[in-house]
XYZ file of C-alpha atoms in Angstrom:
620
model
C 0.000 0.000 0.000
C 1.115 2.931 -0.660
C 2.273 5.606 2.045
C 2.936 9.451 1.813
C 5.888 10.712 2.747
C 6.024 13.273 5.785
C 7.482 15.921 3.753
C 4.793 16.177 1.569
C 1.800 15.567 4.167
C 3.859 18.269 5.971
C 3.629 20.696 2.506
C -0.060 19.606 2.302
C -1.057 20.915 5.840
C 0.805 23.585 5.252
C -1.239 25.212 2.278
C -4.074 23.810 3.860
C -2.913 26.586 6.813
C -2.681 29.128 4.253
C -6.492 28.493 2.729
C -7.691 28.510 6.659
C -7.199 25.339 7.705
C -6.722 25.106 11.707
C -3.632 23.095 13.283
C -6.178 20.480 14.956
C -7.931 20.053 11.730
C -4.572 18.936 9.794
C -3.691 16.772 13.109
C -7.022 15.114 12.726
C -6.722 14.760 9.151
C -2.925 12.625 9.852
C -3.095 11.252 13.212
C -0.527 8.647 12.752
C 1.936 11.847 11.705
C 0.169 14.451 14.550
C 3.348 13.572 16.595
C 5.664 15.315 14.338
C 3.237 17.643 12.445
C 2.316 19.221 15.700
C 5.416 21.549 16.185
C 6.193 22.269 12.724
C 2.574 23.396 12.267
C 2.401 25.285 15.435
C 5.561 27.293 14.304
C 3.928 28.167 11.015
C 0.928 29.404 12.947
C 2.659 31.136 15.540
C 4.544 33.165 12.767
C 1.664 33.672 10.062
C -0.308 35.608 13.270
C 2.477 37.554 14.612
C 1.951 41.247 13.765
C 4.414 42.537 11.436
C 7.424 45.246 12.568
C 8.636 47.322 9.813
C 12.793 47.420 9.998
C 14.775 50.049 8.968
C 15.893 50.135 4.859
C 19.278 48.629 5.437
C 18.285 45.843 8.012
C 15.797 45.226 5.092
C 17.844 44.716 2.415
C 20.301 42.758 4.945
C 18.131 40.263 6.006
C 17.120 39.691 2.110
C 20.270 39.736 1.012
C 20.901 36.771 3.506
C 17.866 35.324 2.746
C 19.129 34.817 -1.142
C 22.458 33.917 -0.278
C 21.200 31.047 1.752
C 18.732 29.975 -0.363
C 20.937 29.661 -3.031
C 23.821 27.481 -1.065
C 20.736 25.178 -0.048
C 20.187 24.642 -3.904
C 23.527 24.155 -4.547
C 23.433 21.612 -2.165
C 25.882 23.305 -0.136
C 25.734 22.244 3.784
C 26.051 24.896 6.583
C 29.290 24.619 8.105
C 28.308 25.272 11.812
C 26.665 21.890 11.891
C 26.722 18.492 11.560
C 24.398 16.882 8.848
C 22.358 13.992 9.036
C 21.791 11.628 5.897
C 17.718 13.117 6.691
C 18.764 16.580 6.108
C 18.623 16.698 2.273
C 15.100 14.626 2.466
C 13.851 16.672 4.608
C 14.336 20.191 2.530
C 13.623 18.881 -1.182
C 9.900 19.379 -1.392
C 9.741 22.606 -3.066
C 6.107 23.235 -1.705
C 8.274 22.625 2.398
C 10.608 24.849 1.092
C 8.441 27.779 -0.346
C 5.773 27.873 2.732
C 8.974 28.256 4.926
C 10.854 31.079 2.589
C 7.592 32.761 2.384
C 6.304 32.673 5.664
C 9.639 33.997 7.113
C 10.545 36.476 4.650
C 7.484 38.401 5.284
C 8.446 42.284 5.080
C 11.923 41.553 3.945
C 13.344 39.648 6.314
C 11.823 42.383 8.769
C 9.948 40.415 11.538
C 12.394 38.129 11.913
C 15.380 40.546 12.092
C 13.150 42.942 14.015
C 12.491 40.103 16.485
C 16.095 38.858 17.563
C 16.075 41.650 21.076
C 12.204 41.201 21.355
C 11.754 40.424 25.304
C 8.756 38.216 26.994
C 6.513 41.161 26.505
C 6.959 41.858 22.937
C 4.707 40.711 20.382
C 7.752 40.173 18.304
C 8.596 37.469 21.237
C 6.467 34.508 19.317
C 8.130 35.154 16.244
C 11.940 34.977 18.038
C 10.708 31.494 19.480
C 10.273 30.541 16.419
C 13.379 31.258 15.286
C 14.676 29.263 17.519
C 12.745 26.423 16.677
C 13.610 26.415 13.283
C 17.185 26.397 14.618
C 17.122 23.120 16.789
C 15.079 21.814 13.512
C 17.910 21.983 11.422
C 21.067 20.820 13.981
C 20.495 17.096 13.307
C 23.253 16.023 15.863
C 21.647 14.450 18.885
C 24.956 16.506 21.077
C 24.838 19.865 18.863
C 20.939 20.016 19.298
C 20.923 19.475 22.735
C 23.784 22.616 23.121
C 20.767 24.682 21.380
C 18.538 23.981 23.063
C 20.654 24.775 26.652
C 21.947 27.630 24.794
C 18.495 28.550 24.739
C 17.102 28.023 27.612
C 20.011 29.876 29.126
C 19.061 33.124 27.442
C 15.090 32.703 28.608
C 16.627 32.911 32.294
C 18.566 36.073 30.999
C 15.549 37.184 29.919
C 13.230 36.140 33.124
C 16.366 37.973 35.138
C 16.569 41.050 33.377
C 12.563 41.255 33.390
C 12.682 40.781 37.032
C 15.457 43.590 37.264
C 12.903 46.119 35.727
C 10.480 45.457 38.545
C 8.178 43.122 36.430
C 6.852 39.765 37.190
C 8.636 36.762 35.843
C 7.172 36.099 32.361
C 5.291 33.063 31.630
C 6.057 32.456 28.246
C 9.678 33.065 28.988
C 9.419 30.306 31.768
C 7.227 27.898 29.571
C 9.825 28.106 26.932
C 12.656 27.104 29.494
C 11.191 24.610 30.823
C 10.318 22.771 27.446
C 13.929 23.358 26.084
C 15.315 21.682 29.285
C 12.540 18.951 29.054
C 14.359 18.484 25.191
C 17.912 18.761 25.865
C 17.228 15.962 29.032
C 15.350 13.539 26.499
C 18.383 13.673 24.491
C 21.123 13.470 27.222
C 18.560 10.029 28.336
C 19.818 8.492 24.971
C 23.685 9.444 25.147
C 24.251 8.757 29.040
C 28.235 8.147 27.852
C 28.513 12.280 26.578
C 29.733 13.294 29.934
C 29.914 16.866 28.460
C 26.651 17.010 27.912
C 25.599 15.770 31.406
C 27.986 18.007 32.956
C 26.420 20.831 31.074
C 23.092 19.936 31.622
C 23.243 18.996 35.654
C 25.136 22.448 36.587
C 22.568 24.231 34.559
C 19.820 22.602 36.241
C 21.404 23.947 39.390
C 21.667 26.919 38.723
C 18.605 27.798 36.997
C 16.745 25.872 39.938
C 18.417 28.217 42.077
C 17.397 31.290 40.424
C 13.840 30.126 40.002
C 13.880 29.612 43.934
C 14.831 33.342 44.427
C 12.568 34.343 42.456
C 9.165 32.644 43.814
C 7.955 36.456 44.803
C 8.254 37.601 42.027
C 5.670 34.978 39.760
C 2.472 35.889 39.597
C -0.783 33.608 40.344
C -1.520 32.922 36.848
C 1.883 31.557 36.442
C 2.732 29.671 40.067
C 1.635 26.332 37.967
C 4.117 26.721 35.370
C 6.541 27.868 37.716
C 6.027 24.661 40.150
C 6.299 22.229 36.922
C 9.486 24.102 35.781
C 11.088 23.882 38.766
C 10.005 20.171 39.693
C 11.508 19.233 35.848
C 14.824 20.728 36.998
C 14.962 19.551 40.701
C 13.947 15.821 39.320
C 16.700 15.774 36.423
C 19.231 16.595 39.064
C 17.810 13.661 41.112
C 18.473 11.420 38.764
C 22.124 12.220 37.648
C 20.245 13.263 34.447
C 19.833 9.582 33.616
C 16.071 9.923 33.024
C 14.815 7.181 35.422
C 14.933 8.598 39.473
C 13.255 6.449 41.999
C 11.669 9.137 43.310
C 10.487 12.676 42.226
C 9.193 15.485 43.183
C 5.896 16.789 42.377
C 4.998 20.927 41.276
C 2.218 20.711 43.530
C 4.844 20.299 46.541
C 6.080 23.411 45.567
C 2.151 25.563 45.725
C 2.590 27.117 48.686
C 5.711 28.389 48.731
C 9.769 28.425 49.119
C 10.746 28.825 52.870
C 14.529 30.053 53.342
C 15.985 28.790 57.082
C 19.525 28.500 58.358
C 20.109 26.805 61.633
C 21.355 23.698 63.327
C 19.937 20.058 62.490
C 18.460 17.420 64.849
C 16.642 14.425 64.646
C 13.012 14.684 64.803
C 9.938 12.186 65.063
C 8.469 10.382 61.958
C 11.230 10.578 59.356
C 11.680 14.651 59.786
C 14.116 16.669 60.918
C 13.796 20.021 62.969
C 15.836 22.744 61.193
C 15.833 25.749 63.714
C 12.893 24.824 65.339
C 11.244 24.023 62.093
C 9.989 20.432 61.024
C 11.577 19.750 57.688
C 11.444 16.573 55.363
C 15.372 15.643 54.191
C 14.938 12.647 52.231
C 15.796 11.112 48.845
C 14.197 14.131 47.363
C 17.079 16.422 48.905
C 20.008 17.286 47.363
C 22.322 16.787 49.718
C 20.683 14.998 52.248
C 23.221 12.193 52.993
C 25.521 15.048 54.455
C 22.911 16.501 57.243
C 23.761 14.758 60.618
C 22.887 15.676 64.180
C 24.038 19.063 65.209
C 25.582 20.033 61.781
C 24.668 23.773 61.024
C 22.515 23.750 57.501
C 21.145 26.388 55.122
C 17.901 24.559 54.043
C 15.510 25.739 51.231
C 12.127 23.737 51.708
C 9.152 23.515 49.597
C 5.639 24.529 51.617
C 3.132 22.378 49.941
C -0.524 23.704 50.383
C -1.528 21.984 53.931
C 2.026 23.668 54.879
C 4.116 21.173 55.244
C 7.987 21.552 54.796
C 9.999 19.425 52.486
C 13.323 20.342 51.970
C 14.396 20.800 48.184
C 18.380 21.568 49.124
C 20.684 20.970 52.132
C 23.915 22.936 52.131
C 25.340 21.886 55.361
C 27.961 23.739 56.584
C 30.052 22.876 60.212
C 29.580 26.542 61.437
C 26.703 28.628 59.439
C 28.423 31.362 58.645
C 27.421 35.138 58.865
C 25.344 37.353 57.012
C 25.717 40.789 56.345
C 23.319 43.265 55.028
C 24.099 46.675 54.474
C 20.965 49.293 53.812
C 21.057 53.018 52.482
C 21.054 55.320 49.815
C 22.565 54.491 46.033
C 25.278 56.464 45.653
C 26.452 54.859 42.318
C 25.588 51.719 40.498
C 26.981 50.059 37.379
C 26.510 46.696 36.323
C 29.696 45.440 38.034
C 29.483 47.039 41.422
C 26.990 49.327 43.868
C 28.116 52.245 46.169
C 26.652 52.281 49.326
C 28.038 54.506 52.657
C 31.343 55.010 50.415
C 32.115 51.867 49.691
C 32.183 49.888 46.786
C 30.366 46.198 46.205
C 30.858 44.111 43.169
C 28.785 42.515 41.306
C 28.274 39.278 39.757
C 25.640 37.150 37.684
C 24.699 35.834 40.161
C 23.548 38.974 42.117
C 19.724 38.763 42.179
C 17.725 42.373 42.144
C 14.139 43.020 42.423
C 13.185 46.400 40.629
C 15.043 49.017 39.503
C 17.982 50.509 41.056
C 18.812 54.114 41.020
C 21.268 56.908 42.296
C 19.678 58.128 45.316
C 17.571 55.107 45.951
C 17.712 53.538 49.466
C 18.087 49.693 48.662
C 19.061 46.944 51.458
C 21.994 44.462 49.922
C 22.354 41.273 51.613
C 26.503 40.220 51.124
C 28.029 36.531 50.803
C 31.822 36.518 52.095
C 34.183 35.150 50.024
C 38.030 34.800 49.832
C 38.018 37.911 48.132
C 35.893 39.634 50.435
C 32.148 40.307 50.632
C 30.213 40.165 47.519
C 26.285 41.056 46.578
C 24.115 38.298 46.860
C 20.926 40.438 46.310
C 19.507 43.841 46.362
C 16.172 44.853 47.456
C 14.347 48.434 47.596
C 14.211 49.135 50.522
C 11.061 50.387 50.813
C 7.891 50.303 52.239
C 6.340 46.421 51.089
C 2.873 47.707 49.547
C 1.403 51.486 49.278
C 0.428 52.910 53.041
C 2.830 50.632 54.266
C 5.239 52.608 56.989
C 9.206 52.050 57.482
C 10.735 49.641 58.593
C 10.498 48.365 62.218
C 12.835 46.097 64.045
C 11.680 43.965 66.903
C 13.049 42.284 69.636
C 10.840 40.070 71.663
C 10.158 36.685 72.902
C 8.310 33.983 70.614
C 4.801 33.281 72.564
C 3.621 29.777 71.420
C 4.588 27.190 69.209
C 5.483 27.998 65.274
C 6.989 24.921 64.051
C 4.025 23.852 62.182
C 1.680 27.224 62.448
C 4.288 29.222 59.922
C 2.465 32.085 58.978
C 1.830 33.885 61.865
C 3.548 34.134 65.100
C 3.368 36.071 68.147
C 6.173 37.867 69.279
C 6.259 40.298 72.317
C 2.635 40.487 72.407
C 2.746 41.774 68.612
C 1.093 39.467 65.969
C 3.501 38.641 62.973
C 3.258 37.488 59.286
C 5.470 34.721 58.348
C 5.106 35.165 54.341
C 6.969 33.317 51.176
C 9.679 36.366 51.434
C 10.656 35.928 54.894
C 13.748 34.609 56.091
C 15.114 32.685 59.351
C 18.246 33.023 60.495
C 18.457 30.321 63.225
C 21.953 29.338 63.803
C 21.671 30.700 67.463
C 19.154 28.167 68.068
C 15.475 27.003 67.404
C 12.264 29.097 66.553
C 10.708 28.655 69.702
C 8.284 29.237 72.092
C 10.625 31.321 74.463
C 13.353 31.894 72.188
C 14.412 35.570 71.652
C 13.989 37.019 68.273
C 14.675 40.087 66.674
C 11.884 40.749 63.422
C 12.417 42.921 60.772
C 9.260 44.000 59.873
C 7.286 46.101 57.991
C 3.338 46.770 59.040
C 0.729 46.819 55.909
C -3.025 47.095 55.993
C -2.839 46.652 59.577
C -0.771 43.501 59.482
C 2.952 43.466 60.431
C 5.008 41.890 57.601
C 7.962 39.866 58.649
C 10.525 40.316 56.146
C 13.561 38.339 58.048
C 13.286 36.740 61.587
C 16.419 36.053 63.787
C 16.825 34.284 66.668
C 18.828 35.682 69.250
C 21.559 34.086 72.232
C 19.608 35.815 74.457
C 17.623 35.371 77.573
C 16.336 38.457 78.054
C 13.523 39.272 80.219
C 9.951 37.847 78.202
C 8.410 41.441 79.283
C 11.120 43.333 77.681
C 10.530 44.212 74.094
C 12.445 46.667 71.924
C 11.431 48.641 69.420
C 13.751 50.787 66.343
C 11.868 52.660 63.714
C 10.367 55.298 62.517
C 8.549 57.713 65.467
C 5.354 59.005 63.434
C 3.365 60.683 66.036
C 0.091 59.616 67.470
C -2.248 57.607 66.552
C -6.188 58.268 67.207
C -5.948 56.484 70.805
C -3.446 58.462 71.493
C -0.912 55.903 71.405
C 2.671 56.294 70.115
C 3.052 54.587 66.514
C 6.721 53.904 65.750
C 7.306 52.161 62.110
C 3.342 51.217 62.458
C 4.003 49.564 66.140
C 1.915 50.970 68.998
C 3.654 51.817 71.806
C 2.160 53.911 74.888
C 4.222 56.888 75.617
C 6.024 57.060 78.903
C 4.786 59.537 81.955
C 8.301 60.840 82.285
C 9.943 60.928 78.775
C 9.548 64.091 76.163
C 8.106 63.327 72.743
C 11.388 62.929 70.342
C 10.885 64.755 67.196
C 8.375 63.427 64.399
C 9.950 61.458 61.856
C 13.340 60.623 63.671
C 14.540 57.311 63.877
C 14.211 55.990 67.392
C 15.026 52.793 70.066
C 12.487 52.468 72.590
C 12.746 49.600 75.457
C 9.367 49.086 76.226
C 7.798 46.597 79.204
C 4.211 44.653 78.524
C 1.440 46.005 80.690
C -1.467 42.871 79.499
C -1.591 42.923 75.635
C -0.237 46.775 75.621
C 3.935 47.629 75.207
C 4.724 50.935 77.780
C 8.002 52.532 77.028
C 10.495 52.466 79.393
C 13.575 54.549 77.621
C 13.649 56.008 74.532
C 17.310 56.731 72.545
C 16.653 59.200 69.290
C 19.081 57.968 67.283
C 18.851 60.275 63.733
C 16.812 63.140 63.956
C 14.777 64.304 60.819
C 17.040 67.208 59.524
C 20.280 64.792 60.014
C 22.451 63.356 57.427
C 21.225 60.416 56.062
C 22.285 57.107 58.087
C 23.746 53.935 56.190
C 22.246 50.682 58.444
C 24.442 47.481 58.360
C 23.729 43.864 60.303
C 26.917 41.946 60.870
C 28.835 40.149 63.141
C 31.792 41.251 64.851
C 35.169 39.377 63.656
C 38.254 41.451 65.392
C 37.680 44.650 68.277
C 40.794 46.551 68.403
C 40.503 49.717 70.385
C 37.489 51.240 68.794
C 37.786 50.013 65.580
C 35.561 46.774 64.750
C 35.717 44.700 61.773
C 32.433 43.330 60.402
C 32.186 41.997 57.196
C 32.038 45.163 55.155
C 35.281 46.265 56.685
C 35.864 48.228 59.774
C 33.423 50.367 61.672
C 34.519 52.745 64.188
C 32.971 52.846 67.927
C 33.565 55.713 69.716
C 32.699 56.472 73.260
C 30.159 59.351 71.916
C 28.146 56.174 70.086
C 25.458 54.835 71.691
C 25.890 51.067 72.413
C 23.511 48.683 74.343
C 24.865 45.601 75.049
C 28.516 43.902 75.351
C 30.794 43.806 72.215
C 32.875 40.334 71.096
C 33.898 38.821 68.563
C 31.555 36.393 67.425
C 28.518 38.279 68.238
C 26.037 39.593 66.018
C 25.332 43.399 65.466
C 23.163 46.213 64.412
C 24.750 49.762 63.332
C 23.803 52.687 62.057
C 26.110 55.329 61.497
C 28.078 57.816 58.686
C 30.807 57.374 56.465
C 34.055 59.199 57.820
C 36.882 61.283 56.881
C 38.958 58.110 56.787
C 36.228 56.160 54.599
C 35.594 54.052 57.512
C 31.677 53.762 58.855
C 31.344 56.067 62.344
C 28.597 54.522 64.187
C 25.843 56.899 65.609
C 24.307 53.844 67.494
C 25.466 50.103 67.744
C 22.739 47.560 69.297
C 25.001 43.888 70.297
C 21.979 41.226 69.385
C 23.621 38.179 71.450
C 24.649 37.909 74.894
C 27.102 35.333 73.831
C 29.284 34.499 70.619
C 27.183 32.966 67.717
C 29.679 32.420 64.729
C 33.034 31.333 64.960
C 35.511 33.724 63.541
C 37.151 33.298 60.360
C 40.699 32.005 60.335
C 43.627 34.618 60.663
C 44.491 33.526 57.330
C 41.651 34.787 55.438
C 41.802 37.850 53.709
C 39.850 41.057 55.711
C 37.454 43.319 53.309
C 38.900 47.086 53.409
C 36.884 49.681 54.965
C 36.629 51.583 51.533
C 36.696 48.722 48.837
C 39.002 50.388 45.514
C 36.147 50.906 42.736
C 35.347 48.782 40.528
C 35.415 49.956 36.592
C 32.541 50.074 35.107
């Protein structure tokens, strides 16, 4: 019996297109071929409905000019150098009808959508029309191990693209991350068929990695209407990792582990009851699902990135386990330069890397919070945030120190702290390596209060055992409110008998004592006043005291006996600063707060190289 060859049902569906014809009703008309028809046609449809841009003259004439010279090496039967060709390749472009609909359909305007399309990002409507580009690319690489290098070549540049949208202060793009995700699904079919190409398993594991990881920092960022093609993405790339990339894991994870959420917590690890661990005071999953699970034991200090499924249970994606957690540093104030390989903050220079995640736009004069990793080369950005109010008629930032009232291992969005009802939301992050979440534990909250609610944006638990009663409150001092009632940073705080009002909008620390579900204050320090210099903010931990000089991780800070300071400075103890650059370069503190009563984090070695207190630029 005769049997038609794909190229020419391929030509047939293809003018069928052209006369009206829907993609379903060719796919119906071949269902043995659907399989293979489906793509193709879906590229011709995708282009035939794009809008057309109109390029310049030259990029015109370009683009046709290229178009001819192409066409004619094809009928020459000349083979693109750049790849590989399979004995299918020839087949597969004879059909003059194949070949026309293609030439045609892409050479609309003179070359101009497609050329016009090459920059177009997520939310272009030239972005279809790049796709397909792309497509017709991995089409015509007929090497199993040069079509799977497309395709991660590809996918690579959607994360650019998700990144750099996220960068503008936009949403990560669905299309962008559908696109991903389906290139990766590609390039790990292929890699399942040529196990022995260690390049190409290399290559594809390490980019799993890191796009997983950038996905992860990004969960606040996706919007509802994407979260399920976020959750698939990032349970493809979790799962190939799983499995070595070999295509057959005994176990996987599932997107819908992933719907409610991506829960950030550092702290030490011990053994809990049925199968789970407690991570800071947390109860965490760490099974075959984890990467890196066989290396959490007992005690071991772990940064632990956990999946919240809906009924909020914890199941931990990654365990990077660590023998002392080390610090983290995060410096907040005003943008006094930024290029794309370093950020000026308080005088002082911060590189840059690929790696550096940012939320929004940053700009000169803009008061941003950086969180720093600390490397052998000294501190580098790991993020950078605007810092900023979380949602319109939101008020400043508040921190505060209290004691945890009640259980929250399990109960994760919403704590009580102090007396003061907190939000525990998918952007908040715990910093437990001074011991569990707690009920009793001593916390300080970073906060913001929004619609009423108060907003936890980081939560750190504190060697402290401070009085219960005792709470203490930094922010913003905004006046009354219509009880009459104190309101610092959104916090309400009855005013003392004995104490003058400090000035409206000056930055403040207020000790306060609980009176039944109301916080009295007790002492009040004004620590910036409204017509001051701006103050640059830092949270370290103290490595080296010499004199009055003390090294944190950005460098040294100097301590003078005219700074405020409430508590006992050591090494190895955490701290909050705010303060002004000096003459020197080096950061004059206006008030210090020491967090811990004892040492949390070891030192570093002697041996390791100390950040300066005025990094030398970096050229842009």
């Amino acid at each position: 019996m005769f049997r038609r060859s794909f190229e020419s049902i391929l030509s047939d569906c293809i003018e069928a297109m052209r006369l009206g014809a829907t993609v379903q009703q060719c796919l119906d008309r071949y269902p043995r071929e659907a399989p293979k028809l489906a793509p193709r046609l879906s590229l011709v449809n995708t282009i035939s409905r794009t809008p057309l841009a109109h390029a310049g003259a030259n990029a015109q004439e370009q683009a046709w000019r290229k178009l001819q010279k192409r066409a004619g090496e094809l009928r020459a039967g000349k083979r693109p150098s750049a790849v590989r060709v399979s004995r299918g390749y020839g087949a597969w472009l004879k059909p003059v009808a194949v070949t026309s609909a293609f030439v045609a359909v892409m050479s609309v305007g003179a070359g101009g959508v497609a050329y016009a399309s090459q920059d177009a990002m997520p939310d272009s409507p030239l972005y279809g029309v790049k796709l397909a580009g792309e497509d017709v690319h991995v089409w015509l690489t007929f090497n199993d191990s040069d079509k799977a290098s497309v395709l991660l070549d590809q996918s690579r540049q959607r994360m650019e693209e998700i990144n750099e949208t996220v960068r503008q202060g936009d949403p990560v793009p669905q299309n962008a991350l559908s696109d991903m995700n389906g290139r990766n699904q590609h390039a790990a079919r292929i890699l399942t068929s040529h196990l022995d190409d260690t390049a190409l398993r290399a290559r594809v594991l390490s980019q799993a990695q890191e796009q997983e990881d950038r996905l992860l920092a990004v969960w606040t960022q996706v919007p509802v209407n994407t979260r399920t093609t976020y959750t698939e993405a990032v349970a493809n790339l979790h799962n190939t990792q799983l499995d070595g990339g070999a295509g057959a894991a005994q176990v996987s994870l599932r997107p819908e582990e992933l719907s409610g959420g991506i829960l950030a917590i550092t702290g030490l690890a011990e053994q809990g009851e049925d199968g789970l661990w407690r991570i800071g005071g947390f109860d965490v999953r760490i099974d075959q699902q984890t990467l890196g699970y066989k290396d959490v034991q007992k005690g071991s200090g772990a940064s632990i990135l956990a999946a919240r499924s809906s009924s909020g249970r914890l199941h931990a994606l990654s365990a990077n386990v660590q023998a002392n957690v080390g610090p983290t540093a995060l410096v907040s104030g005003a943008v006094e330069e930024i290029t794309n390989k370093s950020i000026k903050i308080g005088g002082q220079y911060f590189p840059l890397s690929d790696d550096t995640l940012q939320t929004g736009q940053v700009k000169e004069g803009q008061e941003v919070q950086i969180a720093l990793n600390a490397t052998a080369d000294g501190p580098s950005v790991r993020s950078i945030s605007q810092y900023a109010p979380a949602s319109e008629g939101a008020d400043d930032t508040a921190w505060f120190e209290g004691t945890i009232d009640g259980d929250v291992s399990k109960a994760t969005n919403q704590w009580t702290v102090g007396g003061l009802t907190f939000q525990i939301t998918d952007n908040t992050f715990i910093d437990a390596k001074a011991g569990s979440a707690q009920d009793g534990a001593r916390v300080q909250i970073e906060a913001v209060s929004a619609g009423g609610s108060l907003q936890a944006k980081r939560v750190t638990v504190l060697s402290s055992n401070a009085d219960g009663g005792t709470a203490v409150v930094l922010g913003t001092f905004e006046g009354y409110n219509q009880d009459g009632i104190w309101t610092i940073s959104g916090i309400p705080v009855a005013p003392p008998d004995n104490l003058d009002d400090p000035p409206r909008g000056s930055l403040v620390a207020v000790t306060t004592q609980r009176q039944g579900p109301d916080l009295t204050a007790s002492t009040v320090k004004v620590i910036e006043k409204p017509d001051d210099p701006p103050l640059i903010q830092l949270e370290g931990t103290i490595s080296q005291i010499d004199g009055s000089r003390w090294t944190l991780e950005i460098g040294q800070v100097r301590v003078t006996s005219v700074a405020g300071v409430t508590g006992t400075p050591d090494v190895g103890k955490r701290v909050i600063v705010w303060g002004t650059q000096g003459r020197d370069g080096a950061l004059e503190a206006t008030y210090a707060r020491i967090l811990d009563q004892a040492p949390v984090v070891t030192p570093a070695p002697a041996s390791s190289p100390t950040p300066t207190s005025t990094p030398a630029p970096v050229a842009p």
